[in-house]
Coordinates of C-alpha atoms in Angstrom, one line a residue:
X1 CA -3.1 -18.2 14.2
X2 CA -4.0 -21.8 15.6
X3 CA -7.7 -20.6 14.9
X4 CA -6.8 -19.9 11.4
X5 CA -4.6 -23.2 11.7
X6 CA -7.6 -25.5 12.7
X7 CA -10.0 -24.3 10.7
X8 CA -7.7 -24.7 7.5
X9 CA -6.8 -27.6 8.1
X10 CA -2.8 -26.7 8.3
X11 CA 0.1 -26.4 10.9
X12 CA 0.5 -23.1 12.3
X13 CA 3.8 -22.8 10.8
X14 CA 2.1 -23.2 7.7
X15 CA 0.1 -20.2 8.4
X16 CA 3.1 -18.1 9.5
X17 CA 4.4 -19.1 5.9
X18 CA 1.3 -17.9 4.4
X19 CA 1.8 -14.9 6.5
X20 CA 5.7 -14.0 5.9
X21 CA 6.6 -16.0 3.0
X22 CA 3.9 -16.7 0.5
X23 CA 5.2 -17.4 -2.0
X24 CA 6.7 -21.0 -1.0
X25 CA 3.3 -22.4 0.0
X26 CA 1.2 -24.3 -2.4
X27 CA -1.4 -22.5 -4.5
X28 CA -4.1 -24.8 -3.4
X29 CA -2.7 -24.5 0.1
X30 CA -2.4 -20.4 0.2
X31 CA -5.9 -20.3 -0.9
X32 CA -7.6 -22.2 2.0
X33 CA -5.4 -20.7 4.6
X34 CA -6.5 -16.8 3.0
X35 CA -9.8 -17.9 3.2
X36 CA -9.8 -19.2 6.9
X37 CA -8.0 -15.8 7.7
X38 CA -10.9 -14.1 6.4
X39 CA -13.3 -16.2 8.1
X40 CA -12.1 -16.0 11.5
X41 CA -11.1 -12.5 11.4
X42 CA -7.7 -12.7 11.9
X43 CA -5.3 -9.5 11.4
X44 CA -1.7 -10.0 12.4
X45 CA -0.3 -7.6 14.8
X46 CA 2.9 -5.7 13.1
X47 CA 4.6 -4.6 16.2
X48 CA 4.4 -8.2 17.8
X49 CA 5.7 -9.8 14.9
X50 CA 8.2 -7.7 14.5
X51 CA 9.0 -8.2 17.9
X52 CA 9.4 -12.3 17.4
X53 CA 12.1 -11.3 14.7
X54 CA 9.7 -11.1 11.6
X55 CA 10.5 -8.7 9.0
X56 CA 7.7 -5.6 8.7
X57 CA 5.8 -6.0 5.5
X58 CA 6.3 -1.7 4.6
X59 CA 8.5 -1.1 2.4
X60 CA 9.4 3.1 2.3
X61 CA 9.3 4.9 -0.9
X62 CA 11.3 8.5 -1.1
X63 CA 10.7 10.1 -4.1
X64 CA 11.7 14.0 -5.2
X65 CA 7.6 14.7 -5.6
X66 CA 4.7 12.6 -5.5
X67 CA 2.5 15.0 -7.3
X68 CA 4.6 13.9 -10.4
X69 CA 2.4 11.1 -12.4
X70 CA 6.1 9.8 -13.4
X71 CA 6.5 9.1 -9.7
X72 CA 2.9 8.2 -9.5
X73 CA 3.6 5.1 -11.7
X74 CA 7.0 4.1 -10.5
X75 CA 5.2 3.7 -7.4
X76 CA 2.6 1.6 -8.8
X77 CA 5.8 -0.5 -10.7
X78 CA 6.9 -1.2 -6.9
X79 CA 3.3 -1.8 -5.4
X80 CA 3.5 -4.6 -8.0
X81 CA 6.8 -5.8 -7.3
X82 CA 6.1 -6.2 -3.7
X83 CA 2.5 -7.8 -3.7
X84 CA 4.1 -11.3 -4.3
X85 CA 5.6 -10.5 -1.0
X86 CA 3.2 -9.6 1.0
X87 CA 4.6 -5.8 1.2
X88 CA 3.0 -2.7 1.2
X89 CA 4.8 0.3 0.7
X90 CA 4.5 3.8 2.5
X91 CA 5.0 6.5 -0.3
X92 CA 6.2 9.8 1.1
X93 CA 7.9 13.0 -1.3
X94 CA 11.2 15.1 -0.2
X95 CA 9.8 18.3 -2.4
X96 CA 13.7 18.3 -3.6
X97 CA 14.3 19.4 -0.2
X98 CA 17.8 17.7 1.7
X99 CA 16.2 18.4 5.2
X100 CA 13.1 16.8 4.7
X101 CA 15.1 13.9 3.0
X102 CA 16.6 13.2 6.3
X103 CA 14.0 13.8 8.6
X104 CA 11.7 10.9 6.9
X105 CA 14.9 8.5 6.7
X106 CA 15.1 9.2 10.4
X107 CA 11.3 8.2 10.8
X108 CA 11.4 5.4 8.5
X109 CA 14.5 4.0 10.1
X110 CA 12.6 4.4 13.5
X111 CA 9.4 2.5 12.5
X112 CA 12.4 -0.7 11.3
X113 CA 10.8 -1.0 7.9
X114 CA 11.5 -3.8 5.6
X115 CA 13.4 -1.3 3.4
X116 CA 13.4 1.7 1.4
X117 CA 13.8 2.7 -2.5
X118 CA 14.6 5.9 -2.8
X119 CA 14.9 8.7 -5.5
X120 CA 17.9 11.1 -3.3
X121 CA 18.3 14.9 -3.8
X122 CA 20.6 14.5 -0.6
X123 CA 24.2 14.4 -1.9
X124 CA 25.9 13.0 1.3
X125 CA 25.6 9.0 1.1
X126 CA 26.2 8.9 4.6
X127 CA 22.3 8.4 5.9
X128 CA 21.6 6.0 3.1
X129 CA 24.9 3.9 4.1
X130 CA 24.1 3.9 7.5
X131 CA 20.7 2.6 7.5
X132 CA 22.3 -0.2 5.0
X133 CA 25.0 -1.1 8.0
X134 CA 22.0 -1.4 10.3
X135 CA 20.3 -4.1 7.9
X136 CA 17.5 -1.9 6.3
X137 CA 17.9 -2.6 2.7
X138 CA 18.2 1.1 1.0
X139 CA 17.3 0.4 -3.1
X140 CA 18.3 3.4 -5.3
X141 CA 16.3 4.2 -8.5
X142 CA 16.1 6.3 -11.2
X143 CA 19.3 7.5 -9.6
X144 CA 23.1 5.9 -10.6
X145 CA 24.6 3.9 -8.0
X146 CA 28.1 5.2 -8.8
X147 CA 30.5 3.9 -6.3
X148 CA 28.0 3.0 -3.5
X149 CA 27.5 -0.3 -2.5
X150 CA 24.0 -0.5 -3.0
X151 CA 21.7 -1.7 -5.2
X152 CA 20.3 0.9 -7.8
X153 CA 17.7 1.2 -10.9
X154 CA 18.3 3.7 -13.4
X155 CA 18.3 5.6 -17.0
X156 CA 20.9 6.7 -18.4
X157 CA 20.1 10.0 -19.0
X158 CA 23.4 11.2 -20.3
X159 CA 22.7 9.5 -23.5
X160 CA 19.1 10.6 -22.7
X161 CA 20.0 14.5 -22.7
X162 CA 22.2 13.7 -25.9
X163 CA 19.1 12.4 -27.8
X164 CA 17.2 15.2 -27.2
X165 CA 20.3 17.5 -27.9
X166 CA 21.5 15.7 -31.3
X167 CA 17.7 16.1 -32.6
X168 CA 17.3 19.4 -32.0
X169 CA 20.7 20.1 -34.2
X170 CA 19.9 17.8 -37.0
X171 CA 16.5 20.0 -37.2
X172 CA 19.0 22.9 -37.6
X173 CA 18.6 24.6 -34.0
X174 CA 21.9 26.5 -32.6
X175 CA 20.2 28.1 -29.7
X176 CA 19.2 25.2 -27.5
X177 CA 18.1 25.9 -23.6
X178 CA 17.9 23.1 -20.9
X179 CA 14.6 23.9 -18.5
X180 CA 15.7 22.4 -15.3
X181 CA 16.0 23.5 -11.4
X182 CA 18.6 25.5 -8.9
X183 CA 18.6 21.9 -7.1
X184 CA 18.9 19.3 -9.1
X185 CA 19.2 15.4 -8.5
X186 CA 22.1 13.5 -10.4
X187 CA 19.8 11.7 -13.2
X188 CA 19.1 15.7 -14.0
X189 CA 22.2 16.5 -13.9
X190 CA 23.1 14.5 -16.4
X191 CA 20.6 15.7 -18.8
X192 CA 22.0 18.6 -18.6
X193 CA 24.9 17.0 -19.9
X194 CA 24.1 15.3 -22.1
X195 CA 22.4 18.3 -24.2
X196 CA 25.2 20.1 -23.5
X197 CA 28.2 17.0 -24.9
X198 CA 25.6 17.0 -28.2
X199 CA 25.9 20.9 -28.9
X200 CA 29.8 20.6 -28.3
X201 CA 30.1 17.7 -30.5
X202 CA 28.5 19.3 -33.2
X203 CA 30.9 22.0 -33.3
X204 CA 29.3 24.3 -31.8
X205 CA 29.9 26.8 -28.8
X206 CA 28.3 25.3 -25.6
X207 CA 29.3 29.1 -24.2
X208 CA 27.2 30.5 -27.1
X209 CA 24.7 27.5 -28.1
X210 CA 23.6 25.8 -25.0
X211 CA 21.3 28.1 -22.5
X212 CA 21.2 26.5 -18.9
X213 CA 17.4 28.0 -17.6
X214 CA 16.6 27.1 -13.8
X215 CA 13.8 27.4 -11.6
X216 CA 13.3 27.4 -8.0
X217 CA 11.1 24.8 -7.0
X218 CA 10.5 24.7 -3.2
X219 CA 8.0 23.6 -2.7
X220 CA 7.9 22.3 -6.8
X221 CA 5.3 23.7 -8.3
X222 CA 6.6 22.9 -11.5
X223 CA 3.6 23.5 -14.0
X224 CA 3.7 27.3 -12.5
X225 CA 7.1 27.7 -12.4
X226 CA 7.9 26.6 -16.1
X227 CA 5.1 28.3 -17.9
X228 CA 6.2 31.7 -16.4
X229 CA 10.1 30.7 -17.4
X230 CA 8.7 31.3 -21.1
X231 CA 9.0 35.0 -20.6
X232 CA 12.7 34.7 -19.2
X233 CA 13.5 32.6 -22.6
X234 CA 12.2 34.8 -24.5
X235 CA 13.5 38.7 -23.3
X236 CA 16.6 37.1 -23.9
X237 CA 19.1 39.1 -26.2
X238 CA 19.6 35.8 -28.1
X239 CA 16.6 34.1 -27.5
X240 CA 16.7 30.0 -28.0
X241 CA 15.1 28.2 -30.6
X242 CA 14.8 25.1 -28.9
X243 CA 14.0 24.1 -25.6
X244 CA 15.0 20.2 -23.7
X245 CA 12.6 20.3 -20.1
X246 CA 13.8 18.6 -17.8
X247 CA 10.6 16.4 -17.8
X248 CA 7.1 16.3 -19.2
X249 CA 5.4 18.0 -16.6
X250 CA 7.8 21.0 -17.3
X251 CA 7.2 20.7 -20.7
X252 CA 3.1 21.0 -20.2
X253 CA 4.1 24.4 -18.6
X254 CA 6.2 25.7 -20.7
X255 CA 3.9 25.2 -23.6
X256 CA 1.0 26.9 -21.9
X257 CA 3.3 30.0 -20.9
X258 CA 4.2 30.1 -24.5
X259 CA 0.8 30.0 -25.7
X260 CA -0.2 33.0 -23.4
X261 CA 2.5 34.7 -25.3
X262 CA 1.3 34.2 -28.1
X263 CA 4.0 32.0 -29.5
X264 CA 3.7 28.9 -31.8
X265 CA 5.4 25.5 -30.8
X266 CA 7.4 24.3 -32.6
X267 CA 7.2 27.3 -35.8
X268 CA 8.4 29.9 -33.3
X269 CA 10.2 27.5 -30.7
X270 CA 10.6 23.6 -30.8
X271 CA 9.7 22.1 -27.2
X272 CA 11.0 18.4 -25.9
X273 CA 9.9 16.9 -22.4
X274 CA 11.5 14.1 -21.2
X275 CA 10.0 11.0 -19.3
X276 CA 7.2 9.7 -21.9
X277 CA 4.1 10.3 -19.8
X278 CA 0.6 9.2 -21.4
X279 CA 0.0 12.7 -21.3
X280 CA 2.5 13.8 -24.0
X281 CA 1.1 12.3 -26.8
X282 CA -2.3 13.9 -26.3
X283 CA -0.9 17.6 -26.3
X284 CA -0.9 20.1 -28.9
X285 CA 0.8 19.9 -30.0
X286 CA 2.1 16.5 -29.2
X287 CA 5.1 16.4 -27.4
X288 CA 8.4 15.3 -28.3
X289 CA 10.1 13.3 -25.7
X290 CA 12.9 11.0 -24.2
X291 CA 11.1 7.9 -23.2
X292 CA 12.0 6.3 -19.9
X293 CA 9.9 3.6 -18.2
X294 CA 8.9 4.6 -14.8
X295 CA 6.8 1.1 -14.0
X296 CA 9.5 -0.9 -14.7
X297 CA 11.7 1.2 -12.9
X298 CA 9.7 0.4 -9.7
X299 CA 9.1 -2.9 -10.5
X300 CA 12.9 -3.9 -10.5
X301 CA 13.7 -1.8 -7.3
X302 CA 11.1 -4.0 -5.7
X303 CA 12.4 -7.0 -7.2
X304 CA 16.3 -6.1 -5.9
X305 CA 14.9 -4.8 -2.6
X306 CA 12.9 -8.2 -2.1
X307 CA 16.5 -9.9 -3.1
X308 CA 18.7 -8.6 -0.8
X309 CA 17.1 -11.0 2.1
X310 CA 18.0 -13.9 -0.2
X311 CA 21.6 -15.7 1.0
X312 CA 23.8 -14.7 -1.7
X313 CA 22.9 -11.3 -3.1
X314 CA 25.1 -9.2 -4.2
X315 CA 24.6 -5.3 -4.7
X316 CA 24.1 -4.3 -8.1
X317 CA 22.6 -1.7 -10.9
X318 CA 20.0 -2.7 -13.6
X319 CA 20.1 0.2 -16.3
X320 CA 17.6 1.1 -18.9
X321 CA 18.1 2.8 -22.2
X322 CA 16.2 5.6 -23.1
X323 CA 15.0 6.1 -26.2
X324 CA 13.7 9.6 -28.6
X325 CA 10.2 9.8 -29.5
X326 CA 9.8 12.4 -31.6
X327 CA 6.1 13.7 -32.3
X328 CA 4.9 17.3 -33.6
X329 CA 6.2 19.9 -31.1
X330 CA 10.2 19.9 -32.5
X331 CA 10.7 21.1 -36.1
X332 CA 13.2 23.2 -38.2
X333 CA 13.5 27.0 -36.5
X334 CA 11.4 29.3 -38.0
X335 CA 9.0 27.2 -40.3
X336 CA 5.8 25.3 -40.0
X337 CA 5.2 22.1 -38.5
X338 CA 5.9 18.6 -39.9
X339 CA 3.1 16.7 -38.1
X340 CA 3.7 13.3 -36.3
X341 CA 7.0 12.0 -37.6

């Protein structure tokens, strides 16, 4: 660092600065000091640093399954966020499974990281709280905070799942299924829900209308698992009309195991994914979907992660609002398709 120093022409606290907190030193200042680091060679040591009481610059990202692209560009959102910073993050999946969960909060908590954003399957609170007491930050997203005292990021997907829902009965649909999974994390949950509140507050049976369809994902492979759910929606005595999925990705599968059936989306059954991905719009048919904004999702949890170091912060939850985009794979039951809408 004194290297660095000299040949910058800067204090070595400035270079610490540079270092830790970049984003107080001067732009003109920031540059030369980069470009003497590169010069001389210099890589800071994490464990050392650490060791003098700096903060690590990996940040740990838990998500349900990295193999999702809606995870895939959350966890661009908080790459983003924590550049600034001077962060990297470490990106690791639970597969929806509680034990895993755990074990990699135990790892992550080992290796004293900066702090963690995390999408929980893990009902129990008690290993997120803990590694909050013990001053690693612990962000939540795409998950509600409820009444835990951290800071969160989420949809509501309540009114989410009623979109989808309230569509599907204006189209004139009485048989609607939700696609989801035998473990479920609470923003599913509440899609669930959410379809379920619309078919009851149209007046119509939930025990009769609403079809609750899950599939075992451990691991979750999900395009697999929801194209061969087509058959079990279809054998059915009173088959449904309409399905919600409990994201894109399901949605993708369910519409190929319903083409190898030989059935038409949405003339023989209407089809909505849920999440938006660029994918959906370049299906056939297209997809109709509940938009949600997964970069921005992962750009705030890095922003209220990077926050709670500031004197001052309080825990709180930013919430986004979903919104319907409907496109050409809902229409009325039993009749040709609209087109784009």
């Amino acid at each position: 660092m004194r290297e660095v120093a000299r040949v910058a022409g800067v204090s070595v606290s400035t270079v610490a600065n540079v270092l830790s907190r970049p984003s107080i030193v001067a732009a003109e200042t920031l540059a030369r000091v980069q470009a003497a680091i590169e010069a001389v060679g210099y890589v800071p040591h994490g464990p050392a640093r650490q060791l003098r009481g700096l903060p690590s610059p990996v940040v740990g990202s838990v998500t349900l399954d990295l193999a999702n692209p809606f995870y895939a560009e959350l966890n661009r959102g908080i790459e983003d966020g924590l550049a600034e910073a001077g962060c990297v993050i470490l990106a690791c999946s639970t597969d929806l499974r509680r034990t895993r969960e755990r074990r990699l909060l135990t790892l992550l908590h080992a290796q004293a990281v900066r702090g963690i954003i995390i999408s929980p399957i893990d009902d129990d609170p008690e290993p997120l709280l803990r590694l909050s007491r013990d001053g690693i930050p612990v962000v939540l997203v795409d998950h509600p905070r409820g009444r835990l005292d951290l800071c969160a990021v989420t949809v509501d997907d309540l009114l989410g799942g009623r979109l989808a829902g309230e569509h599907l009965i204006a189209l004139g649909h009485r048989r609607i299924a939700f696609l989801g999974a035998t473990v479920d994390p609470g923003p599913v949950l509440a899609r669930r829900e959410g379809v379920r509140q619309a078919v009851a507050a149209a007046g119509l049976d939930p025990a009769v209308s609403f079809v609750d369809v899950r599939l075992r994902l451990h691991p979750p492979p999900l395009l697999d698992a929801a194209a061969q759910a087509a058959r079990r929606l279809v054998d059915r005595a009173a088959p449904p009309t309409a399905v919600v999925c409990v994201n894109d990705t399901a949605a993708l599968g369910l519409l190929d195991g319903l083409h190898a059936l030989g059935l038409r989306v949405p003339q023989d059954i209407s089809v909505v994914g849920y999440d938006d991905l660029p994918f959906a719009r370049r299906l056939a048919p297209a997809l109709t979907t509940v938009h949600q904004p997964p970069y921005r999702l992962g750009r705030a949890a890095a922003e209220l992660l990077l926050d709670e170091s500031r004197p001052g912060h309080t825990h709180r939850e930013t919430l986004f609002q979903p919104s319907l985009v409907v496109r050409s794979s809902t229409g009325p039951p039993g009749t040709e398709a609209a087109g784009d809408r």
